[in-house]
PDB file of C-alpha atoms in Angstrom:
ATOM      1  CA  ALA A   1      -3.083 -16.189  -4.220  1.00 79.00           C
ATOM      2  CA  LEU A   2      -2.467 -17.204  -0.485  1.00 81.00           C
ATOM      3  CA  SER A   3       1.182 -16.989  -1.672  1.00 88.00           C
ATOM      4  CA  SER A   4       4.016 -16.113  -4.482  1.00 92.00           C
ATOM      5  CA  LYS A   5       3.510 -19.443  -5.898  1.00 94.00           C
ATOM      6  CA  GLN A   6      -0.102 -19.523  -6.888  1.00 93.00           C
ATOM      7  CA  ALA A   7       0.473 -15.742  -7.326  1.00 94.00           C
ATOM      8  CA  ALA A   8       2.979 -16.284 -10.449  1.00 96.00           C
ATOM      9  CA  GLU A   9       1.064 -19.592 -11.717  1.00 96.00           C
ATOM     10  CA  MET A  10      -1.920 -16.814 -12.009  1.00 95.00           C
ATOM     11  CA  VAL A  11       0.482 -14.548 -13.769  1.00 95.00           C
ATOM     12  CA  GLU A  12       1.813 -17.274 -16.441  1.00 96.00           C
ATOM     13  CA  VAL A  13      -1.730 -19.021 -17.212  1.00 96.00           C
ATOM     14  CA  CYS A  14      -3.273 -15.389 -17.988  1.00 93.00           C
ATOM     15  CA  LYS A  15       0.426 -14.314 -20.061  1.00 93.00           C
ATOM     16  CA  GLN A  16      -0.100 -17.845 -22.192  1.00 96.00           C
ATOM     17  CA  ASN A  17      -4.187 -17.676 -22.950  1.00 96.00           C
ATOM     18  CA  ASN A  18      -3.581 -13.436 -23.709  1.00 91.00           C
ATOM     19  CA  VAL A  19      -6.094 -12.879 -20.050  1.00 89.00           C
ATOM     20  CA  LEU A  20      -5.301  -8.972 -18.315  1.00 88.00           C
ATOM     21  CA  LEU A  21      -5.101 -10.084 -15.216  1.00 91.00           C
ATOM     22  CA  ALA A  22      -5.820  -6.942 -12.268  1.00 90.00           C
ATOM     23  CA  VAL A  23      -5.672  -7.038  -8.737  1.00 91.00           C
ATOM     24  CA  ASN A  24      -7.281  -5.361  -6.140  1.00 91.00           C
ATOM     25  CA  TYR A  25      -4.940  -2.879  -4.570  1.00 92.00           C
ATOM     26  CA  ILE A  26      -7.667  -0.171  -4.372  1.00 90.00           C
ATOM     27  CA  HIS A  27      -5.713   2.175  -2.382  1.00 91.00           C
ATOM     28  CA  ARG A  28      -4.026   3.162  -5.884  1.00 91.00           C
ATOM     29  CA  PHE A  29      -6.971   4.607  -7.347  1.00 90.00           C
ATOM     30  CA  HIS A  30      -7.713   6.992  -4.552  1.00 90.00           C
ATOM     31  CA  PRO A  31      -7.855  11.128  -6.857  1.00 89.00           C
ATOM     32  CA  HIS A  32      -5.396  12.206  -3.471  1.00 91.00           C
ATOM     33  CA  VAL A  33      -2.917   8.864  -4.361  1.00 93.00           C
ATOM     34  CA  LEU A  34      -3.443   9.958  -7.255  1.00 92.00           C
ATOM     35  CA  LYS A  35      -2.636  13.845  -7.160  1.00 93.00           C
ATOM     36  CA  ALA A  36       0.032  12.661  -5.181  1.00 95.00           C
ATOM     37  CA  LYS A  37       1.934  10.311  -7.719  1.00 96.00           C
ATOM     38  CA  GLU A  38       1.453  13.807 -10.695  1.00 95.00           C
ATOM     39  CA  LEU A  39       3.469  16.252  -8.227  1.00 95.00           C
ATOM     40  CA  ILE A  40       6.245  13.636  -7.274  1.00 96.00           C
ATOM     41  CA  ASN A  41       6.780  12.611 -11.078  1.00 95.00           C
ATOM     42  CA  ASN A  42       6.761  16.675 -12.031  1.00 95.00           C
ATOM     43  CA  GLN A  43       9.044  16.936  -9.768  1.00 95.00           C
ATOM     44  CA  THR A  44       7.132  19.356  -7.588  1.00 95.00           C
ATOM     45  CA  ILE A  45       9.012  17.956  -4.207  1.00 96.00           C
ATOM     46  CA  GLY A  46      11.403  17.876  -5.697  1.00 96.00           C
ATOM     47  CA  LYS A  47      14.171  15.013  -5.290  1.00 96.00           C
ATOM     48  CA  LEU A  48      11.736  11.802  -3.136  1.00 97.00           C
ATOM     49  CA  VAL A  49      13.427  11.582   0.076  1.00 98.00           C
ATOM     50  CA  SER A  50      11.182   9.323   1.705  1.00 98.00           C
ATOM     51  CA  VAL A  51       7.464   7.943   1.804  1.00 98.00           C
ATOM     52  CA  SER A  52       5.830   7.209   5.290  1.00 97.00           C
ATOM     53  CA  LEU A  53       2.274   5.337   5.289  1.00 96.00           C
ATOM     54  CA  ASN A  54       0.114   4.361   8.383  1.00 94.00           C
ATOM     55  CA  PHE A  55      -2.777   2.063   7.878  1.00 92.00           C
ATOM     56  CA  ASN A  56      -4.073   1.164  12.026  1.00 90.00           C
ATOM     57  CA  ILE A  57      -7.016  -0.766  12.461  1.00 86.00           C
ATOM     58  CA  ASP A  58      -9.301  -1.907  15.318  1.00 82.00           C
ATOM     59  CA  PHE A  59     -10.341  -5.676  14.326  1.00 80.00           C
ATOM     60  CA  PRO A  60     -10.772  -7.914  17.403  1.00 74.00           C
ATOM     61  CA  PRO A  61      -9.897 -11.459  17.190  1.00 75.00           C
ATOM     62  CA  GLY A  62     -13.215 -12.480  18.259  1.00 75.00           C
ATOM     63  CA  ASN A  63     -14.995 -14.535  15.240  1.00 78.00           C
ATOM     64  CA  ASN A  64     -12.852 -12.459  13.365  1.00 81.00           C
ATOM     65  CA  PHE A  65     -11.463 -14.420   9.698  1.00 82.00           C
ATOM     66  CA  ARG A  66      -8.280 -12.237   9.724  1.00 84.00           C
ATOM     67  CA  PHE A  67      -7.523 -14.231  13.690  1.00 81.00           C
ATOM     68  CA  ASN A  68      -7.324 -17.847  11.735  1.00 81.00           C
ATOM     69  CA  LYS A  69      -4.302 -18.762   9.477  1.00 83.00           C
ATOM     70  CA  ALA A  70      -5.767 -20.656   7.994  1.00 80.00           C
ATOM     71  CA  LEU A  71      -8.263 -18.368   6.565  1.00 78.00           C
ATOM     72  CA  SER A  72      -6.662 -15.497   6.238  1.00 82.00           C
ATOM     73  CA  GLY A  73      -2.889 -17.041   5.636  1.00 80.00           C
ATOM     74  CA  GLY A  74      -1.361 -14.233   8.125  1.00 86.00           C
ATOM     75  CA  GLY A  75      -2.420 -11.010  10.251  1.00 89.00           C
ATOM     76  CA  ALA A  76      -1.988  -7.858   9.344  1.00 91.00           C
ATOM     77  CA  LEU A  77       1.103  -8.106   7.138  1.00 94.00           C
ATOM     78  CA  ARG A  78      -0.520  -9.991   4.937  1.00 92.00           C
ATOM     79  CA  ASP A  79      -3.971  -8.499   5.677  1.00 91.00           C
ATOM     80  CA  LEU A  80      -3.080  -4.516   5.408  1.00 92.00           C
ATOM     81  CA  GLY A  81       1.169  -4.892   4.829  1.00 94.00           C
ATOM     82  CA  THR A  82       0.779  -5.947   1.547  1.00 94.00           C
ATOM     83  CA  HIS A  83      -1.646  -2.504   0.259  1.00 95.00           C
ATOM     84  CA  MET A  84       0.891  -0.406   2.191  1.00 96.00           C
ATOM     85  CA  ILE A  85       4.053  -2.191   0.272  1.00 97.00           C
ATOM     86  CA  ASP A  86       2.239  -1.520  -3.233  1.00 96.00           C
ATOM     87  CA  LEU A  87       1.282   1.663  -2.329  1.00 96.00           C
ATOM     88  CA  ILE A  88       5.141   2.506  -1.507  1.00 97.00           C
ATOM     89  CA  ARG A  89       6.104   1.207  -4.868  1.00 97.00           C
ATOM     90  CA  PHE A  90       3.335   3.054  -7.059  1.00 96.00           C
ATOM     91  CA  ILE A  91       4.602   6.624  -4.841  1.00 96.00           C
ATOM     92  CA  GLY A  92       8.282   5.884  -4.781  1.00 96.00           C
ATOM     93  CA  GLY A  93       9.057   3.461  -7.740  1.00 96.00           C
ATOM     94  CA  ASN A  94      10.866  -0.366  -7.791  1.00 96.00           C
ATOM     95  CA  ILE A  95      12.229  -1.986  -4.238  1.00 97.00           C
ATOM     96  CA  LYS A  96      15.841  -2.122  -3.470  1.00 97.00           C
ATOM     97  CA  GLU A  97      15.108  -3.677  -0.191  1.00 96.00           C
ATOM     98  CA  ILE A  98      13.029  -4.414   2.769  1.00 97.00           C
ATOM     99  CA  ASN A  99      13.327  -5.402   6.409  1.00 97.00           C
ATOM    100  CA  GLY A 100      10.844  -4.734   9.342  1.00 96.00           C
ATOM    101  CA  TYR A 101       9.055  -6.586  11.968  1.00 96.00           C
ATOM    102  CA  ILE A 102       6.142  -8.630  12.765  1.00 94.00           C
ATOM    103  CA  ASP A 103       4.699  -8.753  16.115  1.00 94.00           C
ATOM    104  CA  ASN A 104       1.659  -9.558  18.507  1.00 92.00           C
ATOM    105  CA  VAL A 105       1.862  -6.269  20.405  1.00 92.00           C
ATOM    106  CA  VAL A 106      -1.850  -6.259  22.281  1.00 90.00           C
ATOM    107  CA  TYR A 107      -3.528  -8.741  20.399  1.00 86.00           C
ATOM    108  CA  GLN A 108      -2.157 -12.474  20.938  1.00 88.00           C
ATOM    109  CA  SER A 109      -3.506 -14.907  18.526  1.00 87.00           C
ATOM    110  CA  GLU A 110      -2.010 -17.477  15.951  1.00 88.00           C
ATOM    111  CA  VAL A 111      -1.521 -14.989  13.680  1.00 89.00           C
ATOM    112  CA  GLU A 112       0.531 -11.230  14.308  1.00 90.00           C
ATOM    113  CA  ASP A 113      -1.917  -7.581  15.188  1.00 91.00           C
ATOM    114  CA  PHE A 114       1.286  -5.415  13.910  1.00 95.00           C
ATOM    115  CA  SER A 115       3.867  -5.112  11.397  1.00 96.00           C
ATOM    116  CA  ALA A 116       6.106  -2.328  10.398  1.00 97.00           C
ATOM    117  CA  GLY A 117       8.578  -2.407   7.311  1.00 97.00           C
ATOM    118  CA  VAL A 118      11.712  -0.079   6.134  1.00 97.00           C
ATOM    119  CA  ILE A 119      12.333   0.223   2.515  1.00 97.00           C
ATOM    120  CA  LYS A 120      15.428   0.873   0.075  1.00 98.00           C
ATOM    121  CA  PHE A 121      14.543   2.065  -3.480  1.00 98.00           C
ATOM    122  CA  GLU A 122      16.333   0.978  -6.648  1.00 96.00           C
ATOM    123  CA  LYS A 123      16.515   5.404  -7.583  1.00 94.00           C
ATOM    124  CA  GLY A 124      17.530   5.972  -3.609  1.00 95.00           C
ATOM    125  CA  GLY A 125      15.398   7.534  -1.257  1.00 97.00           C
ATOM    126  CA  TYR A 126      12.982   5.207   1.323  1.00 98.00           C
ATOM    127  CA  GLY A 127       9.640   4.469   2.248  1.00 98.00           C
ATOM    128  CA  ILE A 128       8.090   3.358   6.260  1.00 98.00           C
ATOM    129  CA  PHE A 129       4.752   1.253   7.221  1.00 97.00           C
ATOM    130  CA  ASN A 130       2.947   0.250  10.001  1.00 95.00           C
ATOM    131  CA  VAL A 131       0.266  -1.219  10.090  1.00 95.00           C
ATOM    132  CA  SER A 132      -1.663  -2.814  12.867  1.00 93.00           C
ATOM    133  CA  TYR A 133      -5.185  -4.532  14.355  1.00 90.00           C
ATOM    134  CA  ASN A 134      -5.480  -2.684  17.540  1.00 87.00           C
ATOM    135  CA  ASN A 135      -5.807   0.662  17.473  1.00 81.00           C
ATOM    136  CA  LYS A 136      -9.450   2.379  17.750  1.00 73.00           C
ATOM    137  CA  LYS A 137      -8.766   5.357  15.980  1.00 71.00           C
ATOM    138  CA  ALA A 138      -8.287   4.059  12.524  1.00 71.00           C
ATOM    139  CA  PHE A 139      -5.593   6.198  11.635  1.00 77.00           C
ATOM    140  CA  ASN A 140      -4.314   6.186   8.472  1.00 87.00           C
ATOM    141  CA  ARG A 141      -1.857   8.649   6.920  1.00 91.00           C
ATOM    142  CA  ILE A 142       0.214   9.374   3.901  1.00 95.00           C
ATOM    143  CA  GLU A 143       3.181  11.803   3.661  1.00 97.00           C
ATOM    144  CA  ILE A 144       6.400  12.272   1.277  1.00 98.00           C
ATOM    145  CA  LEU A 145       9.365  14.573   1.507  1.00 98.00           C
ATOM    146  CA  GLY A 146      11.278  15.360  -1.139  1.00 97.00           C
ATOM    147  CA  ASP A 147      13.684  18.097  -1.086  1.00 96.00           C
ATOM    148  CA  LYS A 148      11.847  20.679  -1.849  1.00 95.00           C
ATOM    149  CA  GLY A 149       8.776  20.209  -0.305  1.00 96.00           C
ATOM    150  CA  ALA A 150       6.324  17.451   1.598  1.00 97.00           C
ATOM    151  CA  ILE A 151       2.801  16.149   0.231  1.00 97.00           C
ATOM    152  CA  SER A 152       0.702  14.932   3.263  1.00 96.00           C
ATOM    153  CA  ILE A 153      -2.408  12.989   3.090  1.00 93.00           C
ATOM    154  CA  GLU A 154      -4.952  11.934   5.717  1.00 88.00           C
ATOM    155  CA  LYS A 155      -7.610   9.885   6.153  1.00 81.00           C
ATOM    156  CA  LEU A 156      -6.951   7.207   3.420  1.00 76.00           C
ATOM    157  CA  ILE A 157     -10.687   6.000   4.598  1.00 70.00           C
ATOM    158  CA  GLY A 158     -11.967   8.977   4.341  1.00 58.00           C
ATOM    159  CA  VAL A 159     -16.223   9.492   5.870  1.00 58.00           C
ATOM    160  CA  LYS A 160     -18.892  11.600   4.215  1.00 58.00           C
ATOM    161  CA  THR A 161     -18.843  13.893   7.366  1.00 56.00           C
ATOM    162  CA  LEU A 162     -14.789  14.283   6.709  1.00 66.00           C
ATOM    163  CA  PRO A 163     -13.441  13.022   3.366  1.00 75.00           C
ATOM    164  CA  SER A 164      -9.869  12.887   2.627  1.00 84.00           C
ATOM    165  CA  LYS A 165      -7.081  15.771   2.922  1.00 88.00           C
ATOM    166  CA  LEU A 166      -4.362  16.251   0.999  1.00 91.00           C
ATOM    167  CA  THR A 167      -1.409  19.015   1.445  1.00 94.00           C
ATOM    168  CA  ILE A 168       1.369  20.693  -0.232  1.00 95.00           C
ATOM    169  CA  ASP A 169       3.667  22.134   1.259  1.00 94.00           C
ATOM    170  CA  LEU A 170       6.612  23.598  -0.699  1.00 93.00           C
ATOM    171  CA  GLU A 171       9.551  25.832   0.000  1.00 86.00           C
ATOM    172  CA  GLY A 172       9.021  29.556   0.383  1.00 86.00           C
ATOM    173  CA  GLU A 173       5.136  29.204  -0.652  1.00 87.00           C
ATOM    174  CA  ALA A 174       1.470  28.966   1.462  1.00 83.00           C
ATOM    175  CA  LYS A 175       0.176  25.321   2.520  1.00 89.00           C
ATOM    176  CA  LYS A 176      -2.234  24.339  -0.030  1.00 90.00           C
ATOM    177  CA  SER A 177      -4.546  21.213   1.779  1.00 88.00           C
ATOM    178  CA  PHE A 178      -7.863  19.526  -0.508  1.00 84.00           C
ATOM    179  CA  ARG A 179     -10.839  17.692   0.270  1.00 80.00           C
ATOM    180  CA  LYS A 180     -12.532  15.682  -1.833  1.00 73.00           C
ATOM    181  CA  ARG A 181     -14.997  12.402  -1.334  1.00 68.00           C
ATOM    182  CA  GLY A 182     -14.730   9.483  -3.679  1.00 66.00           C
ATOM    183  CA  ASN A 183     -14.759   5.683  -3.931  1.00 76.00           C
ATOM    184  CA  LYS A 184     -11.879   4.106  -4.770  1.00 83.00           C
ATOM    185  CA  LEU A 185     -14.025   0.959  -5.187  1.00 85.00           C
ATOM    186  CA  ILE A 186     -15.548   3.183  -8.743  1.00 87.00           C
ATOM    187  CA  TYR A 187     -12.163   4.828  -9.894  1.00 87.00           C
ATOM    188  CA  LEU A 188     -10.351   1.165  -9.924  1.00 89.00           C
ATOM    189  CA  LEU A 189     -13.494  -0.530 -11.946  1.00 90.00           C
ATOM    190  CA  ARG A 190     -14.160   2.387 -13.994  1.00 90.00           C
ATOM    191  CA  SER A 191      -9.690   2.404 -15.039  1.00 90.00           C
ATOM    192  CA  VAL A 192      -9.789  -1.668 -15.213  1.00 89.00           C
ATOM    193  CA  GLN A 193     -13.031  -1.990 -17.544  1.00 92.00           C
ATOM    194  CA  LYS A 194     -11.386   0.861 -19.905  1.00 91.00           C
ATOM    195  CA  SER A 195      -8.137  -0.980 -19.967  1.00 89.00           C
ATOM    196  CA  PHE A 196      -9.808  -4.189 -20.586  1.00 88.00           C
ATOM    197  CA  LEU A 197     -12.171  -2.191 -23.389  1.00 91.00           C
ATOM    198  CA  LYS A 198      -8.966  -1.120 -24.383  1.00 90.00           C
ATOM    199  CA  GLY A 199      -7.398  -4.232 -24.562  1.00 85.00           C
ATOM    200  CA  GLU A 200      -3.953  -1.649 -22.898  1.00 87.00           C
ATOM    201  CA  THR A 201      -2.235  -2.504 -19.173  1.00 88.00           C
ATOM    202  CA  PRO A 202      -4.029  -1.983 -16.023  1.00 88.00           C
ATOM    203  CA  LEU A 203      -3.035   0.573 -13.633  1.00 89.00           C
ATOM    204  CA  ILE A 204      -2.590  -2.545 -11.132  1.00 91.00           C
ATOM    205  CA  THR A 205      -1.329  -6.159 -13.003  1.00 93.00           C
ATOM    206  CA  GLY A 206      -1.016  -9.137 -11.808  1.00 93.00           C
ATOM    207  CA  LYS A 207       2.707  -8.333 -11.986  1.00 94.00           C
ATOM    208  CA  ASP A 208       2.178  -5.578  -9.564  1.00 95.00           C
ATOM    209  CA  GLY A 209       0.484  -8.493  -6.579  1.00 95.00           C
ATOM    210  CA  LEU A 210       3.705 -11.153  -7.281  1.00 96.00           C
ATOM    211  CA  ILE A 211       5.952  -9.064  -6.498  1.00 96.00           C
ATOM    212  CA  ASN A 212       4.281  -7.045  -4.030  1.00 96.00           C
ATOM    213  CA  LEU A 213       3.633 -11.029  -2.840  1.00 95.00           C
ATOM    214  CA  GLN A 214       7.226 -11.741  -2.868  1.00 96.00           C
ATOM    215  CA  LEU A 215       8.446  -8.340  -1.400  1.00 97.00           C
ATOM    216  CA  MET A 216       5.945  -9.790   2.044  1.00 96.00           C
ATOM    217  CA  GLU A 217       7.308 -13.543   1.792  1.00 95.00           C
ATOM    218  CA  GLN A 218      10.555 -11.251   1.746  1.00 95.00           C
ATOM    219  CA  LEU A 219       9.974  -9.319   5.159  1.00 96.00           C
ATOM    220  CA  GLU A 220       8.415 -12.414   6.426  1.00 93.00           C
ATOM    221  CA  GLU A 221      11.129 -13.998   6.141  1.00 93.00           C
ATOM    222  CA  LYS A 222      13.732 -12.308   7.842  1.00 93.00           C
ATOM    223  CA  CYS A 223      11.441 -11.672  11.092  1.00 90.00           C
ATOM    224  CA  ARG A 224      11.602 -15.366  11.114  1.00 87.00           C
ATOM    225  CA  THR A 225      14.699 -16.125  10.900  1.00 88.00           C
ATOM    226  CA  GLY A 226      16.614 -13.166  12.107  1.00 83.00           C
ATOM    227  CA  LYS A 227      17.853 -11.771   9.686  1.00 78.00           C
ATOM    228  CA  ASN A 228      16.382  -7.710   9.219  1.00 72.00           C
TER     229      ASN A 228
END
């Protein structure tokens, strides 16, 4: 879906026809993200203070469809930012407010190459993200702060020679780090298959996709009107 209106129609049609709908927000299924979620739910790092996400990739314009608004619907926010909004919601809970920016920092085109957002959670605490098409180092990282410790995930997109790393830093304890290889797509497909076979609600639903698009559109509108 390129809009929340289209997403809402998809959700409603599936509901009327008793069809389970899952969305490919693949980063939820990263083993380290699932572990971080478990640690937060168990209050391992105490009260959640903030969730920070960086997801930066180099996508030069050229013939890249991402820079064709008619094909992509938008730039870095729609392509990468919606994944970060979903991750922030998954980790920190429902979102009360979103503000931020979209801009062309390096590549001048009809869609933005950079976006940043600041989010306030309904239960307290904040989320921050930035995404871009203009970073040649392909930097991606998650930092989760609580009042009793912190969790970091480096290389949300890992490589065979250097898998993603989860680090837990608790008050009064030595840091603990773990590396794990894992294909998020395989984890996603297994999870969705299991949900469909058992008739259970998927970990990522059509409603989640709709909410993410609504939040993204709120941010786009605030940037367009200058009402941040």
